[in-house]
C-alpha cells in the first residue's frame, strides 16, 4: 500500500459563536489554502466534510465555495469521532488510488444535534452524555479506588495546557479545589469535568506519497489506523471502567505502524469527561489498569505536555465533527516542532484517540515524521 | 403487539427470538443473530443493579435483566450495588423510553 501523508492544515478558534455551518466550514478551509499556496486546488480530487449538522449537501457546498470541482464529495457522520472517520475515508481513497489529494474539513456549531443520541432508548430518560459519564466515573472510582480529587487533576492539567493554545475555548487555569467546587451536575460529575460544545472548524489536506513529497518538505505520514465499533447503545458496553473499542482500535493501529505504546512521544486523547483520559490511557496500554490518574498526576506535576498538549476536549472545547481533525492537526504541529509553548521535546511518533457515544466506537491513528 | 405498544401501556416485555431463543436488545423486529422473528416474553422480571449515581437527590441506575438486557432507570430509594429490583413504572414520553425500578 502506498504511503499517505498530511501536507497542510487550517483551524479556527473554538468559540460560542452563532454562525452558519457553511461559513464555519469555510473558515478553516480558506485558512488552509491561504497558508499553503503551493497547493493547486485543481488537483484536489476529493472533499470530505465531517459534521453532525443537519444541513445537507455540505461537501459540494464547501467545494463550490473553495473553487474545487472534486471527483468525490460527501459528508461523514459518526457523532464525536466523525473527524477521524473522515480522515480514514480520505486515507482509503488515496491508498486505493481513487484520489491523489483529499481535503478533509470538520465543522460544528455549539448547538449540534450530535450531542444526544436519540436512538439509544436503553438509556431511558437519561440520554444526555453526563449520565453515561457519571456511570463510567462511578464505576472507575469504585473499581480502582480513585477519588474525585484524583480525577480533577485531568481537568486542571488540560485547562493549563489549553491556556497555551490560542484556539482553545478556555484560557483560564483552575485548581483541584476549583474543579471540586464547580457546579455539581450529578453526584459523580462537576461542570469542570466536562468538555463543552462549541463552534469551530478544522481542515487538513492529505496526499499520496508522490504528491506529498512534491508539495511539502515536512509531510506527516499516517502509519497506523485502528477502528472498532462494539455497539451503538451505551448499555451494551462490556465494562464501564475500561474502553473495549479503544483497546481494540489501538492494538490494530499500533500493529499496523509496527509500534507499541512506549514508542508514542505525544498523544491526543478523547477526554470528553475527566474520567475518559485515564480510562483511555489504560485501555491503550500507556499505563496499567487503575494507574491512569497516577500518570496524569505525574505529567501535570512535571509540566509534561505529552498527553493532550492542545488542552484536550476539556480545555479546547468539543465541536464534535471538528474535534478529531483538530486533534490530528495538533499532532502534526508537534511532529513538525511547530507547537509553540505546547511543544513536546523532539517527538517522532504521535497518536490520536477519538471516540463516540460512551466509547462504543473508537478510532486510533498513529502519525510519524 | 410490539415492544413499544406494550411499553406505552406500562408493560415491560423482553423480546426473544422464536428460532434461536436469543434475547433481542435493543428491541427490534428481527433477531440480530439469525434474523428470526421476535416474540415478547411478559414479566415481571427481576433485575440487578450494576451501577448507579444521582442528580439533584434523584437516583438513577444501570439495571441488568436476564444477564443481557440493560437499561437506565430511576430509583426512589438509595440504590445498592447488586440489589435485586423490578420495574415499577415504564413507558414512552416524547419519543424516549422511561423506566423506574423498586
Ligand atoms: Zn435468532
PDB file of N, CA, C and O in Angstrom, chain A residues 118-119 121-127 130-132 134-135 138-139 142 184-188 234-238 240, chain B residues 4 25-26 32 50-56 58-62 70-74 78 81 95-99:
ATOM      1  N   UNK A 118     -30.543  10.168  20.221  1.00  0.00           N
ATOM      2  CA  UNK A 118     -31.961   9.900  20.482  1.00  0.00           C
ATOM      3  C   UNK A 118     -32.305   8.413  20.372  1.00  0.00           C
ATOM      4  O   UNK A 118     -33.162   7.910  21.082  1.00  0.00           O
ATOM      5  N   UNK A 119     -31.634   7.727  19.466  1.00  0.00           N
ATOM      6  CA  UNK A 119     -31.956   6.318  19.213  1.00  0.00           C
ATOM      7  C   UNK A 119     -31.783   5.440  20.448  1.00  0.00           C
ATOM      8  O   UNK A 119     -32.494   4.447  20.625  1.00  0.00           O
ATOM      9  N   UNK A 121     -32.564   4.240  23.326  1.00  0.00           N
ATOM     10  CA  UNK A 121     -33.624   4.209  24.322  1.00  0.00           C
ATOM     11  C   UNK A 121     -33.308   3.348  25.534  1.00  0.00           C
ATOM     12  O   UNK A 121     -34.015   3.426  26.542  1.00  0.00           O
ATOM     13  N   UNK A 122     -32.253   2.548  25.459  1.00  0.00           N
ATOM     14  CA  UNK A 122     -31.904   1.767  26.652  1.00  0.00           C
ATOM     15  C   UNK A 122     -31.403   2.706  27.759  1.00  0.00           C
ATOM     16  O   UNK A 122     -31.325   2.321  28.912  1.00  0.00           O
ATOM     17  N   UNK A 123     -31.089   3.949  27.387  1.00  0.00           N
ATOM     18  CA  UNK A 123     -30.695   4.920  28.411  1.00  0.00           C
ATOM     19  C   UNK A 123     -31.918   5.533  29.103  1.00  0.00           C
ATOM     20  O   UNK A 123     -31.767   6.398  29.962  1.00  0.00           O
ATOM     21  N   UNK A 124     -33.102   5.103  28.684  1.00  0.00           N
ATOM     22  CA  UNK A 124     -34.314   5.649  29.292  1.00  0.00           C
ATOM     23  C   UNK A 124     -34.368   7.158  29.123  1.00  0.00           C
ATOM     24  O   UNK A 124     -34.087   7.675  28.043  1.00  0.00           O
ATOM     25  N   UNK A 125     -34.725   7.843  30.220  1.00  0.00           N
ATOM     26  CA  UNK A 125     -34.791   9.308  30.129  1.00  0.00           C
ATOM     27  C   UNK A 125     -33.418   9.929  30.356  1.00  0.00           C
ATOM     28  O   UNK A 125     -33.293  11.157  30.379  1.00  0.00           O
ATOM     29  N   UNK A 126     -32.385   9.084  30.523  1.00  0.00           N
ATOM     30  CA  UNK A 126     -31.047   9.593  30.850  1.00  0.00           C
ATOM     31  C   UNK A 126     -30.151   9.599  29.614  1.00  0.00           C
ATOM     32  O   UNK A 126     -29.108   8.943  29.564  1.00  0.00           O
ATOM     33  N   UNK A 127     -30.587  10.358  28.607  1.00  0.00           N
ATOM     34  CA  UNK A 127     -29.893  10.312  27.314  1.00  0.00           C
ATOM     35  C   UNK A 127     -28.734  11.290  27.202  1.00  0.00           C
ATOM     36  O   UNK A 127     -27.872  11.131  26.350  1.00  0.00           O
ATOM     37  N   UNK A 130     -23.934  13.330  30.143  1.00  0.00           N
ATOM     38  CA  UNK A 130     -23.474  13.371  31.554  1.00  0.00           C
ATOM     39  C   UNK A 130     -23.904  12.117  32.318  1.00  0.00           C
ATOM     40  O   UNK A 130     -23.280  11.783  33.322  1.00  0.00           O
ATOM     41  N   UNK A 131     -24.925  11.415  31.816  1.00  0.00           N
ATOM     42  CA  UNK A 131     -25.370  10.234  32.565  1.00  0.00           C
ATOM     43  C   UNK A 131     -24.466   9.029  32.311  1.00  0.00           C
ATOM     44  O   UNK A 131     -24.101   8.329  33.251  1.00  0.00           O
ATOM     45  N   UNK A 132     -24.094   8.792  31.049  1.00  0.00           N
ATOM     46  CA  UNK A 132     -23.130   7.690  30.853  1.00  0.00           C
ATOM     47  C   UNK A 132     -21.812   8.045  31.512  1.00  0.00           C
ATOM     48  O   UNK A 132     -21.136   7.180  32.081  1.00  0.00           O
ATOM     49  N   UNK A 134     -21.377   9.739  34.183  1.00  0.00           N
ATOM     50  CA  UNK A 134     -21.497   9.520  35.630  1.00  0.00           C
ATOM     51  C   UNK A 134     -21.339   8.045  35.975  1.00  0.00           C
ATOM     52  O   UNK A 134     -20.706   7.683  36.963  1.00  0.00           O
ATOM     53  N   UNK A 135     -21.929   7.185  35.118  1.00  0.00           N
ATOM     54  CA  UNK A 135     -21.806   5.743  35.352  1.00  0.00           C
ATOM     55  C   UNK A 135     -20.342   5.297  35.167  1.00  0.00           C
ATOM     56  O   UNK A 135     -19.792   4.556  35.979  1.00  0.00           O
ATOM     57  N   UNK A 138     -18.369   6.673  38.267  1.00  0.00           N
ATOM     58  CA  UNK A 138     -18.638   5.920  39.497  1.00  0.00           C
ATOM     59  C   UNK A 138     -17.977   4.550  39.425  1.00  0.00           C
ATOM     60  O   UNK A 138     -17.327   4.089  40.367  1.00  0.00           O
ATOM     61  N   UNK A 139     -18.127   3.901  38.287  1.00  0.00           N
ATOM     62  CA  UNK A 139     -17.605   2.556  38.111  1.00  0.00           C
ATOM     63  C   UNK A 139     -16.073   2.542  38.172  1.00  0.00           C
ATOM     64  O   UNK A 139     -15.459   1.679  38.817  1.00  0.00           O
ATOM     65  N   UNK A 142     -14.920   3.201  41.746  1.00  0.00           N
ATOM     66  CA  UNK A 142     -15.167   2.023  42.577  1.00  0.00           C
ATOM     67  C   UNK A 142     -14.144   0.919  42.287  1.00  0.00           C
ATOM     68  O   UNK A 142     -13.530   0.376  43.194  1.00  0.00           O
ATOM     69  N   UNK A 184     -22.077  21.081  40.564  1.00  0.00           N
ATOM     70  CA  UNK A 184     -22.261  19.634  40.558  1.00  0.00           C
ATOM     71  C   UNK A 184     -23.378  19.274  39.579  1.00  0.00           C
ATOM     72  O   UNK A 184     -24.520  19.665  39.774  1.00  0.00           O
ATOM     73  N   UNK A 185     -23.041  18.561  38.518  1.00  0.00           N
ATOM     74  CA  UNK A 185     -24.059  18.184  37.537  1.00  0.00           C
ATOM     75  C   UNK A 185     -24.744  16.892  37.950  1.00  0.00           C
ATOM     76  O   UNK A 185     -25.940  16.715  37.750  1.00  0.00           O
ATOM     77  N   UNK A 186     -23.969  15.976  38.509  1.00  0.00           N
ATOM     78  CA  UNK A 186     -24.501  14.756  39.122  1.00  0.00           C
ATOM     79  C   UNK A 186     -23.610  14.478  40.329  1.00  0.00           C
ATOM     80  O   UNK A 186     -22.596  15.152  40.528  1.00  0.00           O
ATOM     81  N   UNK A 187     -23.980  13.448  41.063  1.00  0.00           N
ATOM     82  CA  UNK A 187     -23.186  13.044  42.221  1.00  0.00           C
ATOM     83  C   UNK A 187     -21.711  12.828  41.854  1.00  0.00           C
ATOM     84  O   UNK A 187     -20.820  13.073  42.648  1.00  0.00           O
ATOM     85  N   UNK A 188     -21.462  12.381  40.625  1.00  0.00           N
ATOM     86  CA  UNK A 188     -20.105  11.992  40.245  1.00  0.00           C
ATOM     87  C   UNK A 188     -19.433  12.905  39.216  1.00  0.00           C
ATOM     88  O   UNK A 188     -18.337  12.591  38.749  1.00  0.00           O
ATOM     89  N   UNK A 234     -25.075   2.668  24.679  1.00  0.00           N
ATOM     90  CA  UNK A 234     -24.181   2.768  25.837  1.00  0.00           C
ATOM     91  C   UNK A 234     -24.241   1.535  26.731  1.00  0.00           C
ATOM     92  O   UNK A 234     -23.215   1.021  27.200  1.00  0.00           O
ATOM     93  N   UNK A 235     -25.461   1.020  26.955  1.00  0.00           N
ATOM     94  CA  UNK A 235     -25.604  -0.053  27.938  1.00  0.00           C
ATOM     95  C   UNK A 235     -25.036  -1.391  27.453  1.00  0.00           C
ATOM     96  O   UNK A 235     -24.926  -2.335  28.215  1.00  0.00           O
ATOM     97  N   UNK A 236     -24.631  -1.462  26.180  1.00  0.00           N
ATOM     98  CA  UNK A 236     -24.026  -2.696  25.661  1.00  0.00           C
ATOM     99  C   UNK A 236     -22.533  -2.799  25.978  1.00  0.00           C
ATOM    100  O   UNK A 236     -21.904  -3.817  25.704  1.00  0.00           O
ATOM    101  N   UNK A 237     -21.945  -1.738  26.530  1.00  0.00           N
ATOM    102  CA  UNK A 237     -20.529  -1.808  26.897  1.00  0.00           C
ATOM    103  C   UNK A 237     -20.295  -2.994  27.836  1.00  0.00           C
ATOM    104  O   UNK A 237     -21.062  -3.195  28.779  1.00  0.00           O
ATOM    105  N   UNK A 238     -19.220  -3.751  27.583  1.00  0.00           N
ATOM    106  CA  UNK A 238     -18.959  -4.907  28.447  1.00  0.00           C
ATOM    107  C   UNK A 238     -18.391  -4.470  29.791  1.00  0.00           C
ATOM    108  O   UNK A 238     -18.550  -5.146  30.792  1.00  0.00           O
ATOM    109  N   UNK A 240     -17.624  -0.793  32.332  1.00  0.00           N
ATOM    110  CA  UNK A 240     -17.868   0.642  32.487  1.00  0.00           C
ATOM    111  C   UNK A 240     -16.666   1.327  33.128  1.00  0.00           C
ATOM    112  O   UNK A 240     -16.720   2.480  33.489  1.00  0.00           O
TER     113      UNK A 240
ATOM    114  N   UNK B   4     -42.884  -1.607  21.753  1.00  0.00           N
ATOM    115  CA  UNK B   4     -43.227  -0.230  22.108  1.00  0.00           C
ATOM    116  C   UNK B   4     -44.705  -0.051  22.440  1.00  0.00           C
ATOM    117  O   UNK B   4     -45.042   0.745  23.310  1.00  0.00           O
ATOM    118  N   UNK B  25     -32.014  -7.248  22.020  1.00  0.00           N
ATOM    119  CA  UNK B  25     -31.986  -5.950  22.681  1.00  0.00           C
ATOM    120  C   UNK B  25     -30.927  -5.068  22.078  1.00  0.00           C
ATOM    121  O   UNK B  25     -29.824  -5.544  21.890  1.00  0.00           O
ATOM    122  N   UNK B  26     -31.207  -3.812  21.738  1.00  0.00           N
ATOM    123  CA  UNK B  26     -32.478  -3.119  21.871  1.00  0.00           C
ATOM    124  C   UNK B  26     -33.580  -3.801  21.053  1.00  0.00           C
ATOM    125  O   UNK B  26     -33.284  -4.503  20.092  1.00  0.00           O
ATOM    126  N   UNK B  32     -30.929 -10.198  15.889  1.00  0.00           N
ATOM    127  CA  UNK B  32     -29.707  -9.726  15.218  1.00  0.00           C
ATOM    128  C   UNK B  32     -28.686 -10.848  15.067  1.00  0.00           C
ATOM    129  O   UNK B  32     -27.590 -10.648  14.562  1.00  0.00           O
ATOM    130  N   UNK B  50     -26.281  -2.724  38.401  1.00  0.00           N
ATOM    131  CA  UNK B  50     -24.856  -2.847  38.078  1.00  0.00           C
ATOM    132  C   UNK B  50     -24.073  -1.619  38.523  1.00  0.00           C
ATOM    133  O   UNK B  50     -22.904  -1.704  38.881  1.00  0.00           O
ATOM    134  N   UNK B  51     -24.721  -0.449  38.444  1.00  0.00           N
ATOM    135  CA  UNK B  51     -24.050   0.794  38.836  1.00  0.00           C
ATOM    136  C   UNK B  51     -25.110   1.854  39.041  1.00  0.00           C
ATOM    137  O   UNK B  51     -26.253   1.694  38.592  1.00  0.00           O
ATOM    138  N   UNK B  52     -24.756   2.920  39.752  1.00  0.00           N
ATOM    139  CA  UNK B  52     -25.748   3.973  39.986  1.00  0.00           C
ATOM    140  C   UNK B  52     -25.054   5.291  40.284  1.00  0.00           C
ATOM    141  O   UNK B  52     -23.860   5.342  40.596  1.00  0.00           O
ATOM    142  N   UNK B  53     -25.836   6.366  40.173  1.00  0.00           N
ATOM    143  CA  UNK B  53     -25.370   7.692  40.570  1.00  0.00           C
ATOM    144  C   UNK B  53     -26.633   8.490  40.881  1.00  0.00           C
ATOM    145  O   UNK B  53     -27.722   7.901  40.998  1.00  0.00           O
ATOM    146  N   UNK B  54     -26.501   9.790  41.030  1.00  0.00           N
ATOM    147  CA  UNK B  54     -27.699  10.585  41.299  1.00  0.00           C
ATOM    148  C   UNK B  54     -27.529  11.998  40.770  1.00  0.00           C
ATOM    149  O   UNK B  54     -26.412  12.449  40.516  1.00  0.00           O
ATOM    150  N   UNK B  55     -28.678  12.658  40.581  1.00  0.00           N
ATOM    151  CA  UNK B  55     -28.675  14.054  40.141  1.00  0.00           C
ATOM    152  C   UNK B  55     -29.746  14.770  40.951  1.00  0.00           C
ATOM    153  O   UNK B  55     -30.905  14.327  40.960  1.00  0.00           O
ATOM    154  N   UNK B  56     -29.366  15.826  41.636  1.00  0.00           N
ATOM    155  CA  UNK B  56     -30.313  16.566  42.485  1.00  0.00           C
ATOM    156  C   UNK B  56     -31.153  15.632  43.359  1.00  0.00           C
ATOM    157  O   UNK B  56     -32.376  15.689  43.336  1.00  0.00           O
ATOM    158  N   UNK B  58     -32.043  12.794  42.949  1.00  0.00           N
ATOM    159  CA  UNK B  58     -32.776  11.735  42.248  1.00  0.00           C
ATOM    160  C   UNK B  58     -31.787  10.650  41.803  1.00  0.00           C
ATOM    161  O   UNK B  58     -30.826  10.920  41.091  1.00  0.00           O
ATOM    162  N   UNK B  59     -32.022   9.439  42.271  1.00  0.00           N
ATOM    163  CA  UNK B  59     -31.112   8.337  41.951  1.00  0.00           C
ATOM    164  C   UNK B  59     -31.431   7.758  40.579  1.00  0.00           C
ATOM    165  O   UNK B  59     -32.591   7.630  40.215  1.00  0.00           O
ATOM    166  N   UNK B  60     -30.373   7.427  39.850  1.00  0.00           N
ATOM    167  CA  UNK B  60     -30.581   6.665  38.616  1.00  0.00           C
ATOM    168  C   UNK B  60     -29.590   5.505  38.613  1.00  0.00           C
ATOM    169  O   UNK B  60     -28.524   5.573  39.238  1.00  0.00           O
ATOM    170  N   UNK B  61     -29.973   4.425  37.948  1.00  0.00           N
ATOM    171  CA  UNK B  61     -29.112   3.245  37.997  1.00  0.00           C
ATOM    172  C   UNK B  61     -29.119   2.499  36.671  1.00  0.00           C
ATOM    173  O   UNK B  61     -30.004   2.676  35.845  1.00  0.00           O
ATOM    174  N   UNK B  62     -28.093   1.701  36.519  1.00  0.00           N
ATOM    175  CA  UNK B  62     -27.969   0.824  35.361  1.00  0.00           C
ATOM    176  C   UNK B  62     -28.391  -0.563  35.834  1.00  0.00           C
ATOM    177  O   UNK B  62     -27.809  -1.108  36.772  1.00  0.00           O
ATOM    178  N   UNK B  70     -29.822  -4.353  29.398  1.00  0.00           N
ATOM    179  CA  UNK B  70     -29.516  -3.316  30.391  1.00  0.00           C
ATOM    180  C   UNK B  70     -30.270  -2.052  30.058  1.00  0.00           C
ATOM    181  O   UNK B  70     -30.386  -1.670  28.893  1.00  0.00           O
ATOM    182  N   UNK B  71     -30.753  -1.392  31.109  1.00  0.00           N
ATOM    183  CA  UNK B  71     -31.441  -0.113  30.929  1.00  0.00           C
ATOM    184  C   UNK B  71     -30.990   0.849  32.010  1.00  0.00           C
ATOM    185  O   UNK B  71     -30.470   0.448  33.050  1.00  0.00           O
ATOM    186  N   UNK B  72     -31.223   2.130  31.745  1.00  0.00           N
ATOM    187  CA  UNK B  72     -31.004   3.151  32.772  1.00  0.00           C
ATOM    188  C   UNK B  72     -32.377   3.481  33.340  1.00  0.00           C
ATOM    189  O   UNK B  72     -33.325   3.751  32.590  1.00  0.00           O
ATOM    190  N   UNK B  73     -32.481   3.462  34.678  1.00  0.00           N
ATOM    191  CA  UNK B  73     -33.782   3.648  35.317  1.00  0.00           C
ATOM    192  C   UNK B  73     -33.672   4.556  36.539  1.00  0.00           C
ATOM    193  O   UNK B  73     -32.612   4.667  37.149  1.00  0.00           O
ATOM    194  N   UNK B  74     -34.794   5.154  36.852  1.00  0.00           N
ATOM    195  CA  UNK B  74     -34.920   5.919  38.089  1.00  0.00           C
ATOM    196  C   UNK B  74     -35.124   4.945  39.240  1.00  0.00           C
ATOM    197  O   UNK B  74     -35.736   3.894  39.046  1.00  0.00           O
ATOM    198  N   UNK B  78     -32.220   4.968  47.951  1.00  0.00           N
ATOM    199  CA  UNK B  78     -30.787   4.886  47.663  1.00  0.00           C
ATOM    200  C   UNK B  78     -30.430   3.478  47.172  1.00  0.00           C
ATOM    201  O   UNK B  78     -30.653   2.487  47.859  1.00  0.00           O
ATOM    202  N   UNK B  81     -25.282  -1.663  45.072  1.00  0.00           N
ATOM    203  CA  UNK B  81     -24.709  -2.473  44.005  1.00  0.00           C
ATOM    204  C   UNK B  81     -25.208  -3.919  44.129  1.00  0.00           C
ATOM    205  O   UNK B  81     -25.204  -4.476  45.217  1.00  0.00           O
ATOM    206  N   UNK B  95     -41.152  10.367  22.786  1.00  0.00           N
ATOM    207  CA  UNK B  95     -40.310   9.502  21.968  1.00  0.00           C
ATOM    208  C   UNK B  95     -39.223   8.772  22.731  1.00  0.00           C
ATOM    209  O   UNK B  95     -38.530   7.921  22.181  1.00  0.00           O
ATOM    210  N   UNK B  96     -39.030   9.104  24.008  1.00  0.00           N
ATOM    211  CA  UNK B  96     -37.998   8.436  24.796  1.00  0.00           C
ATOM    212  C   UNK B  96     -38.634   7.451  25.771  1.00  0.00           C
ATOM    213  O   UNK B  96     -39.650   7.755  26.391  1.00  0.00           O
ATOM    214  N   UNK B  97     -38.005   6.294  25.930  1.00  0.00           N
ATOM    215  CA  UNK B  97     -38.472   5.339  26.934  1.00  0.00           C
ATOM    216  C   UNK B  97     -38.157   5.909  28.317  1.00  0.00           C
ATOM    217  O   UNK B  97     -37.217   6.683  28.478  1.00  0.00           O
ATOM    218  N   UNK B  98     -38.935   5.508  29.315  1.00  0.00           N
ATOM    219  CA  UNK B  98     -38.523   5.781  30.697  1.00  0.00           C
ATOM    220  C   UNK B  98     -38.836   4.571  31.555  1.00  0.00           C
ATOM    221  O   UNK B  98     -39.769   3.813  31.268  1.00  0.00           O
ATOM    222  N   UNK B  99     -38.001   4.380  32.560  1.00  0.00           N
ATOM    223  CA  UNK B  99     -38.150   3.225  33.449  1.00  0.00           C
ATOM    224  C   UNK B  99     -37.937   3.668  34.886  1.00  0.00           C
ATOM    225  O   UNK B  99     -37.106   4.530  35.161  1.00  0.00           O
TER     226      UNK B  99
END
